[in-house]
Short mmCIF file of C-alpha atoms in Angstrom, two decimals:
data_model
loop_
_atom_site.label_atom_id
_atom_site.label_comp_id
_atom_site.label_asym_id
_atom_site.label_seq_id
_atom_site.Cartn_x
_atom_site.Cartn_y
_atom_site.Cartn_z
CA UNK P 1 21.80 1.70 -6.69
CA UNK P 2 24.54 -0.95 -6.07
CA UNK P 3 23.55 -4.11 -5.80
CA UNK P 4 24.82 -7.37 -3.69
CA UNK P 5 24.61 -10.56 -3.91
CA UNK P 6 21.63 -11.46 -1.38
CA UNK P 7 22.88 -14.48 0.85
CA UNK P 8 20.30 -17.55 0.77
CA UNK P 9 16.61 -16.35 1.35
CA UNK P 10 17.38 -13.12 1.55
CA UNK P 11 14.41 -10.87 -0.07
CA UNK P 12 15.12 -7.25 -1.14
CA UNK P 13 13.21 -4.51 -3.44
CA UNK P 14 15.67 -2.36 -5.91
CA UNK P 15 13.32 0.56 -6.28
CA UNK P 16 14.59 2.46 -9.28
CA UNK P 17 10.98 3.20 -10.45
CA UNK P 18 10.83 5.33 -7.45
CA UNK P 19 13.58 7.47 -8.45
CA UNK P 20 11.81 8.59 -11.65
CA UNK P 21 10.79 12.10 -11.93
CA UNK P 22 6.74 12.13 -11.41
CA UNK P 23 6.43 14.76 -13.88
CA UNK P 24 7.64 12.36 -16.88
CA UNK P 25 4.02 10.36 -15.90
CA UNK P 26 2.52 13.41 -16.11
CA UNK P 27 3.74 14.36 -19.22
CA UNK P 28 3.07 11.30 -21.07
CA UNK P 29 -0.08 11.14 -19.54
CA UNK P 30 -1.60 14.47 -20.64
CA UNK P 31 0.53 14.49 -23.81
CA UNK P 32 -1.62 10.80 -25.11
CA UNK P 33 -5.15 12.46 -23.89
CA UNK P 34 -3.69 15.52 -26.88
CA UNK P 35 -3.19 12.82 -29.10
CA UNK P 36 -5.71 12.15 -31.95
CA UNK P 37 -7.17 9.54 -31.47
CA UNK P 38 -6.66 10.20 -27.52
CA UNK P 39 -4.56 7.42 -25.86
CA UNK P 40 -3.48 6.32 -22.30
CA UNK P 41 -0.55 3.89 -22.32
CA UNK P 42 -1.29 0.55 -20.90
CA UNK P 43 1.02 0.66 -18.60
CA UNK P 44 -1.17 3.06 -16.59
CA UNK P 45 -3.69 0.12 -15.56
CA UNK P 46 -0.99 -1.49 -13.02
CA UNK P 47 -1.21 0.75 -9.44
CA UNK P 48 -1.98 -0.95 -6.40
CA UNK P 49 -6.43 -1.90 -7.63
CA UNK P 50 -5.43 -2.16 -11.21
CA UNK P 51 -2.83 -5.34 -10.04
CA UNK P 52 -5.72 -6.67 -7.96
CA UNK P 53 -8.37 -6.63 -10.27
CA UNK P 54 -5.90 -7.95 -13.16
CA UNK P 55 -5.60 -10.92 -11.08
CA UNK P 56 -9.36 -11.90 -10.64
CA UNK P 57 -9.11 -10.74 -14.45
CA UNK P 58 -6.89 -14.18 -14.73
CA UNK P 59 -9.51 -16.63 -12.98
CA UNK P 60 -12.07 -16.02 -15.06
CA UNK P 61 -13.47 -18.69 -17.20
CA UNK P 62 -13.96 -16.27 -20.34
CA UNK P 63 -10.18 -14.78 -19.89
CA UNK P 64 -8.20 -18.71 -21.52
CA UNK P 65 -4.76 -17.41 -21.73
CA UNK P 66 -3.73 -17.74 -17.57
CA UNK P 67 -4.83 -20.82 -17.47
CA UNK P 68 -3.44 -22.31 -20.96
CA UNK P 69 -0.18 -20.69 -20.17
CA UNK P 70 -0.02 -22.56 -16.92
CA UNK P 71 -1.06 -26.08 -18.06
CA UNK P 72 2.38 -25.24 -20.67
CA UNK P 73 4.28 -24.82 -17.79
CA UNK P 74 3.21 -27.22 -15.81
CA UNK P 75 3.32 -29.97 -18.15
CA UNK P 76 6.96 -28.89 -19.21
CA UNK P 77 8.51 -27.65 -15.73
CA UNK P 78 11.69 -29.57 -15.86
CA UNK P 79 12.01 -29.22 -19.86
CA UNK P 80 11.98 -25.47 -19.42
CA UNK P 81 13.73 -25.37 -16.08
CA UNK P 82 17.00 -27.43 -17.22
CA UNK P 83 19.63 -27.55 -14.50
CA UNK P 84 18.51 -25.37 -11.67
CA UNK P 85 21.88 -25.29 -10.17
CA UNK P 86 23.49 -21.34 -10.02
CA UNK P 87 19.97 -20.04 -11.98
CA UNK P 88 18.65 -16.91 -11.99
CA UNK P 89 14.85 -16.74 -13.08
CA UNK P 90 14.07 -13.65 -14.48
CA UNK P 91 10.15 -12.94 -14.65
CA UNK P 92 9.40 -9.67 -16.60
CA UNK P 93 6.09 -8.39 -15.42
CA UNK P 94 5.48 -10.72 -12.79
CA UNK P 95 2.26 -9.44 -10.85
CA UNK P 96 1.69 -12.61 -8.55
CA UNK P 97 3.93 -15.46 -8.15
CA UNK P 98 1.54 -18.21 -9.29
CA UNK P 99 3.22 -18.82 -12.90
CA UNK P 100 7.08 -19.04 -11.83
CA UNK P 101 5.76 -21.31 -8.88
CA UNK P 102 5.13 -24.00 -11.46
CA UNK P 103 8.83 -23.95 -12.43
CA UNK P 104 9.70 -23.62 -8.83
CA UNK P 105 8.29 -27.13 -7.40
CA UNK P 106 10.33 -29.04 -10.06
CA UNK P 107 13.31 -27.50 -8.49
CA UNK P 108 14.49 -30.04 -6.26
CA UNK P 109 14.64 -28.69 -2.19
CA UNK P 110 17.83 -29.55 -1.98
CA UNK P 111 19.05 -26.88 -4.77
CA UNK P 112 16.49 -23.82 -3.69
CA UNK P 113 19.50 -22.39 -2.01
CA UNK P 114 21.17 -21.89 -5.63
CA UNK P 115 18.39 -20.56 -7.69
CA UNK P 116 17.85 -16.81 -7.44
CA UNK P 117 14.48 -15.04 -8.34
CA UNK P 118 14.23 -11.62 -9.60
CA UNK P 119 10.63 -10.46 -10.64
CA UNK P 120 10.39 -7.36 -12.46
CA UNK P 121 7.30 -5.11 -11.98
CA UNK P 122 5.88 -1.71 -11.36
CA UNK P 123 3.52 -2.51 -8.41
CA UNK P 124 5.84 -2.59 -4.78
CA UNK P 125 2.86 -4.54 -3.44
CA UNK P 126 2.60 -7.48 -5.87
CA UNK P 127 6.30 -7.64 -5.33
CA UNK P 128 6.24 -7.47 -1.59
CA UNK P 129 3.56 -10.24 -1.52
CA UNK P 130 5.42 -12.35 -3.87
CA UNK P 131 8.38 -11.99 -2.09
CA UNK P 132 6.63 -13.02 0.91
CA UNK P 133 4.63 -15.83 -0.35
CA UNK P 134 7.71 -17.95 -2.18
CA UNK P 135 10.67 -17.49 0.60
CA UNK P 136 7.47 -19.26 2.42
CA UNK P 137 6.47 -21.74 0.29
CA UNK P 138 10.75 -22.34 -0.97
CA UNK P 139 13.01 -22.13 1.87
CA UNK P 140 16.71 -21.57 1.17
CA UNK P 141 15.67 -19.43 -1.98
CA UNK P 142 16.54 -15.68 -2.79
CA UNK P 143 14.40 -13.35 -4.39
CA UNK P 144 15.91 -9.80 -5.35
CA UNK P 145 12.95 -7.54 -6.87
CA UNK P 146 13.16 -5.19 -8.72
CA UNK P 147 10.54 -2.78 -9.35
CA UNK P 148 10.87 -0.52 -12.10
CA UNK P 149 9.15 -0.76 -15.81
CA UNK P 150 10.30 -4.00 -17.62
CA UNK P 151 11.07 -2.09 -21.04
CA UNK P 152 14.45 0.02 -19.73
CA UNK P 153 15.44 -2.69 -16.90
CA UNK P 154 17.59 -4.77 -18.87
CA UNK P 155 20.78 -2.95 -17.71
CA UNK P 156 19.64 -3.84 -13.64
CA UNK P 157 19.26 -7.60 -13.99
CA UNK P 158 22.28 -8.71 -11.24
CA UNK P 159 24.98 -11.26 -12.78
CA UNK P 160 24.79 -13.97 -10.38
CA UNK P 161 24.90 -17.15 -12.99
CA UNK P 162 23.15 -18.23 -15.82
CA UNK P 163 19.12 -16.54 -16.69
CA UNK P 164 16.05 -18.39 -17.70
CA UNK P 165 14.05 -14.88 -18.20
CA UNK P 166 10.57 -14.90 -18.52
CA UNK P 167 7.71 -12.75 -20.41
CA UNK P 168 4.55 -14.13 -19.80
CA UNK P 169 1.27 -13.66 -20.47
CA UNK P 170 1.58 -12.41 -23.98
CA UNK P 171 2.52 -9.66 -22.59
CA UNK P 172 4.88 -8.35 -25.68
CA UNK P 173 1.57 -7.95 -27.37
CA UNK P 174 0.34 -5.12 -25.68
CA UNK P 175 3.43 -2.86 -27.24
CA UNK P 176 3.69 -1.51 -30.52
CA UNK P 177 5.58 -3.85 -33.05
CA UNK P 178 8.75 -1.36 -33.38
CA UNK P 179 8.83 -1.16 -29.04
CA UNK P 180 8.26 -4.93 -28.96
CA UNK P 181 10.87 -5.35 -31.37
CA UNK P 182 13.12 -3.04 -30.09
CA UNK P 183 12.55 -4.99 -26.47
CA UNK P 184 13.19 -8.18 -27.88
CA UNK P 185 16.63 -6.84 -29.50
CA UNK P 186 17.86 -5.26 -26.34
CA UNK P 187 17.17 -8.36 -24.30
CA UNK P 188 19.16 -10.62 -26.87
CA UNK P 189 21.85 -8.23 -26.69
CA UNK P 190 21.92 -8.42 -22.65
CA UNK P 191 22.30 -11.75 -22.75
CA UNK P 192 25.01 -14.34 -22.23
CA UNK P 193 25.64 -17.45 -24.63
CA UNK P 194 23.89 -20.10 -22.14
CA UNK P 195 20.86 -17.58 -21.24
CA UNK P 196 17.29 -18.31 -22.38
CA UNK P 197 14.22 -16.26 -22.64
CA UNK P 198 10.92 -17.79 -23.12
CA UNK P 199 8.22 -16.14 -24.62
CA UNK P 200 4.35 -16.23 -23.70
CA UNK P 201 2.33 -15.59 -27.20
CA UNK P 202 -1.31 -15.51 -27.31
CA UNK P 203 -2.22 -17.14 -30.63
CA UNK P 204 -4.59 -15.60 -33.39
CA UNK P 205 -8.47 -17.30 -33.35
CA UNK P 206 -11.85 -17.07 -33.57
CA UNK P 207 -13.34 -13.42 -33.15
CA UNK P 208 -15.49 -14.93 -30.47
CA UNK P 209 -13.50 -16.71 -28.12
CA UNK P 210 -11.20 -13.52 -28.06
CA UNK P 211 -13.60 -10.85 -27.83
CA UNK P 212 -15.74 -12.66 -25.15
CA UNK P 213 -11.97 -12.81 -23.39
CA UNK P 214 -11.88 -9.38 -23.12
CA UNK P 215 -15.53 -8.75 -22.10
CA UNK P 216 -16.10 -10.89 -19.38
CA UNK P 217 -20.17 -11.03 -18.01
CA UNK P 218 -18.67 -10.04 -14.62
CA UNK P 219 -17.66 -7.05 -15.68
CA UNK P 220 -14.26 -7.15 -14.19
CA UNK P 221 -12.79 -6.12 -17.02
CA UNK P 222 -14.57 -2.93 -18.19
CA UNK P 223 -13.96 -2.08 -14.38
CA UNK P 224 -10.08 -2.73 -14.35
CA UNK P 225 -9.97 -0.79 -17.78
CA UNK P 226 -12.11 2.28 -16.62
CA UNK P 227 -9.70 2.54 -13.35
CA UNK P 228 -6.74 3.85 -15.53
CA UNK P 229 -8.63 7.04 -15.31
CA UNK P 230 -8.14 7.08 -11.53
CA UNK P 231 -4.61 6.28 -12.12
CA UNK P 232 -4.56 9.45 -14.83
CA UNK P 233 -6.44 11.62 -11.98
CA UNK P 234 -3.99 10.84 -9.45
CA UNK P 235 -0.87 11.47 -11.32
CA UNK P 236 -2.12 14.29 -13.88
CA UNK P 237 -4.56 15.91 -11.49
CA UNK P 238 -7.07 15.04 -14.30
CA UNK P 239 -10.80 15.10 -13.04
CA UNK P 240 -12.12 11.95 -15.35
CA UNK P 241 -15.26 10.57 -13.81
CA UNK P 242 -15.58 7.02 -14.92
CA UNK P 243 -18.78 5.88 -14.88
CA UNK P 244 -18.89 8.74 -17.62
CA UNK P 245 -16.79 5.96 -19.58
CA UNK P 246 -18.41 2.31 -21.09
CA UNK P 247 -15.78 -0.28 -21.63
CA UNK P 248 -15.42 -1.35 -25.73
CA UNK P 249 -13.13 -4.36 -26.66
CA UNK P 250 -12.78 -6.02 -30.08
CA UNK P 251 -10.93 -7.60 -32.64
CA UNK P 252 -9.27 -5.12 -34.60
CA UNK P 253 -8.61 -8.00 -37.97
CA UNK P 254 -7.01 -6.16 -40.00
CA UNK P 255 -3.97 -5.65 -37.43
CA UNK P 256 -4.86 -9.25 -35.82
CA UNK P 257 -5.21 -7.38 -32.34
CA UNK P 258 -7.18 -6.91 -29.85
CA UNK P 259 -8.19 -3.77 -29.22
CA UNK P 260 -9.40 -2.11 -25.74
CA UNK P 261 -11.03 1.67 -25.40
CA UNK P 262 -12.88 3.79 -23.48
CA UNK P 263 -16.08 5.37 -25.02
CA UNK P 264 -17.90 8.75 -23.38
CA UNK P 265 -21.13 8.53 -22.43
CA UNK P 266 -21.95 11.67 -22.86
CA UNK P 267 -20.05 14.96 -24.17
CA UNK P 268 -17.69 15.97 -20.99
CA UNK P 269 -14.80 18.88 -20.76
CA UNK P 270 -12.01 17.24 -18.36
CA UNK P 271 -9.58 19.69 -16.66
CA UNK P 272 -5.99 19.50 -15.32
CA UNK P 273 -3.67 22.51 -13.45
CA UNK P 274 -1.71 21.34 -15.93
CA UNK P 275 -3.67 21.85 -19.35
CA UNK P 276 -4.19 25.39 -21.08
CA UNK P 277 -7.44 24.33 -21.67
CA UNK P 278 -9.84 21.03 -20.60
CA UNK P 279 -10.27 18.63 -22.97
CA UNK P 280 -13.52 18.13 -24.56
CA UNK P 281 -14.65 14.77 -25.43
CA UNK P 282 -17.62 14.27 -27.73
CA UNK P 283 -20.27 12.04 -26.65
CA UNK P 284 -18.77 8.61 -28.61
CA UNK P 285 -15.07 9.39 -28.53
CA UNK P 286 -12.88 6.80 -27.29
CA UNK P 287 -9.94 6.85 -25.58
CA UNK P 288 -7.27 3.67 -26.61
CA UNK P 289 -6.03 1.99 -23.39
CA UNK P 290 -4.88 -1.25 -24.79
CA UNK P 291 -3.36 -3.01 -27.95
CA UNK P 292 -2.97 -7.09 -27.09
CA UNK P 293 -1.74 -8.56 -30.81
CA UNK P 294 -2.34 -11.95 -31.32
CA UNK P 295 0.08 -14.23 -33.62
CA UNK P 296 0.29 -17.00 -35.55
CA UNK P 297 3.06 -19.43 -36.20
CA UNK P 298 4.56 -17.86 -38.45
CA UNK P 299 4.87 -15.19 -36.80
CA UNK P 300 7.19 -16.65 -34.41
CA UNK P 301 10.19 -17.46 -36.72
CA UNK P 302 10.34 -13.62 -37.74
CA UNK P 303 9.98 -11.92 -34.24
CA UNK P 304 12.65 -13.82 -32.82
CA UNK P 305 15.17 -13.91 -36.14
CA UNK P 306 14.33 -9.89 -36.53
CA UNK P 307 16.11 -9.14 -32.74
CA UNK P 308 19.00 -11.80 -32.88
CA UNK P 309 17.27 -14.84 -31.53
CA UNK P 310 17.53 -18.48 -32.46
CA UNK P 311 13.75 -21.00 -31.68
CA UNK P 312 14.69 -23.92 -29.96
CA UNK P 313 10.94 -25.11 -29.11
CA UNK P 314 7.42 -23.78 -28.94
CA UNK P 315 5.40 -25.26 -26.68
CA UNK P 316 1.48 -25.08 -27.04
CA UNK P 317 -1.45 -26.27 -24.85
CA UNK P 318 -4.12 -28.60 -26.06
CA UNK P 319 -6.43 -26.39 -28.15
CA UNK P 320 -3.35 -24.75 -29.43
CA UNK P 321 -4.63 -21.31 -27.96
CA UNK P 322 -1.40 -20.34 -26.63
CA UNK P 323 2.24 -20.90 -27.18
CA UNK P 324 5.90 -20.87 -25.15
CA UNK P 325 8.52 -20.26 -27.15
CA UNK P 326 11.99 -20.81 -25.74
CA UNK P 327 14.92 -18.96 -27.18
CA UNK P 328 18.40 -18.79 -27.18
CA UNK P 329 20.62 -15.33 -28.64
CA UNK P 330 22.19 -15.82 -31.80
CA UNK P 331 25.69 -14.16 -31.26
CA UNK P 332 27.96 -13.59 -34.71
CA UNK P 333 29.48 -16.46 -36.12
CA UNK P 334 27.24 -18.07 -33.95
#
């Protein structure tokens, strides 16, 4: 898909995830619930309910990281933002609009018509609202969205002036170190001398603060993490029933992760048109949904160094519970 430059407050959705071939989901799908231990990639969680109960996920009192991300930004709008004029702000993973609205009311009104948004996300309705919500709340500002998965877009991000991208949310944790790092490398790569990326980082801490993160007494979360088996019945024609399924989240501290499954209540076989034969699940067995690593400072220095990245600040909250780091690409004889 070709892609114009939108005039001011123009709003469009680039749908290359669309143009994927539903069988791949399928396949990856089925070929995680072979796996041993069985799996179901994260990335799963996000249709249409998923994205909404992520977000009430994100006001909860238990879940810190939302709301010690945003008191970073807040606090250091126009130290992150630098000059807004002819910037594109690239949000990787966006879901809702709430974060990059932070940076968005230190831009002054009278420069909204230069700045250019392009979130980056799988759901079309979380873009579609966003869209809808900032070109209200910012007039004279363009959004472009792009919805497609935020791991193999870096090749569709438009070249209208300089990027401030941004992965939130600690999001990088939830890959595998060699993807994440791999991620990292292809975004420094994609980017031009006076680009910046900054970085959301959930920091290691105590067992209890995380773990009670992740098992909220609402039970929001056990409910967002058992509806990836709706998703895997929809798209693999899987016949999970999941209130057969009890949420488990911990610490895994060896691996300084958090760790997310689902556990059968009782011994189940679970069929698909497209298995030989249904899968039987022992009363006990889990199925992993989620890895969410957690990091420490030094940490930092060797994640960005490792994919051709230079630190120029890391930015924490109060308690020191989460960080922003901004970066800059190291280019050779740099």
């Amino acid at each position: 898909m070709e892609m114009a430059e939108p005039a001011a407050a123009e709003t469009c959705i680039c749908d290359y995830l669309g143009q994927r071939d539903g069988s791949s989901s399928r396949k990856e799908i089925l070929a995680g619930l072979r796996d041993s231990p069985r799996r179901i990639p994260s990335r799963f969680f996000y249709d249409r309910r998923g994205s909404e109960l992520f977000e009430e996920i994100t006001g909860l009192p238990e879940y810190y990281l939302t709301g010690a991300e945003k008191s970073i930004l807040k606090a250091n709008a126009d130290r992150l933002l630098g000059s807004p004029e002819g910037l594109d702000i690239v949000e990787l993973g966006s879901g809702d609009c709430s974060k990059v609205s932070l940076l968005l009311d230190a831009v002054p009104e009278d420069c909204l018509e230069s700045v250019c948004y392009l979130p980056v996300d799988v759901s079309r309705s979380a873009l579609a609202r966003s869209a809808r919500n900032l070109t209200e709340s910012y007039p004279g500002l363009r959004v472009v969205c792009l919805r497609d998965d935020f791991c193999r877009c870096m090749s569709r991000f438009p070249d209208y002036g300089r990027k401030l991208i941004l992965f939130l949310g600690s999001t990088i944790g939830n890959l595998e170190e060699s993807a994440a790092a791999g991620l990292l490398s292809a975004l420094s790569a994609s980017m031009g001398p006076d680009d910046r990326l900054i970085l959301g980082l959930d920091m290691l801490k105590d067992r209890k603060v995380l773990e009670r993160a992740y098992n909220d007494s609402r039970g929001i979360t056990a409910e967002f993490n058992r509806n990836i088996l709706r998703v895997a019945n929809r798209l693999a024609d899987t016949d999970f029933h999941p209130d057969n399924f009890v949420h488990r989240a911990f610490l895994n501290g060896a691996e300084s992760r958090m760790e997310m499954h689902l556990e059968a209540s009782i011994g189940q076989a679970v069929s698909s048109p497209w298995l030989d034969e249904p899968l039987q699940l022992r009363k006990g067995e889990r199925i992993h949904t989620e890895t969410s690593r957690k990091y420490t400072a030094g940490d930092i220095e060797s994640l960005a160094h490792n994919a051709g990245f230079a630190v120029r600040d890391v930015l924490t909250d109060g308690r020191q519970r989460f960080s922003l780091v901004e970066m800059e690409p190291v280019r050779a004889g740099g």
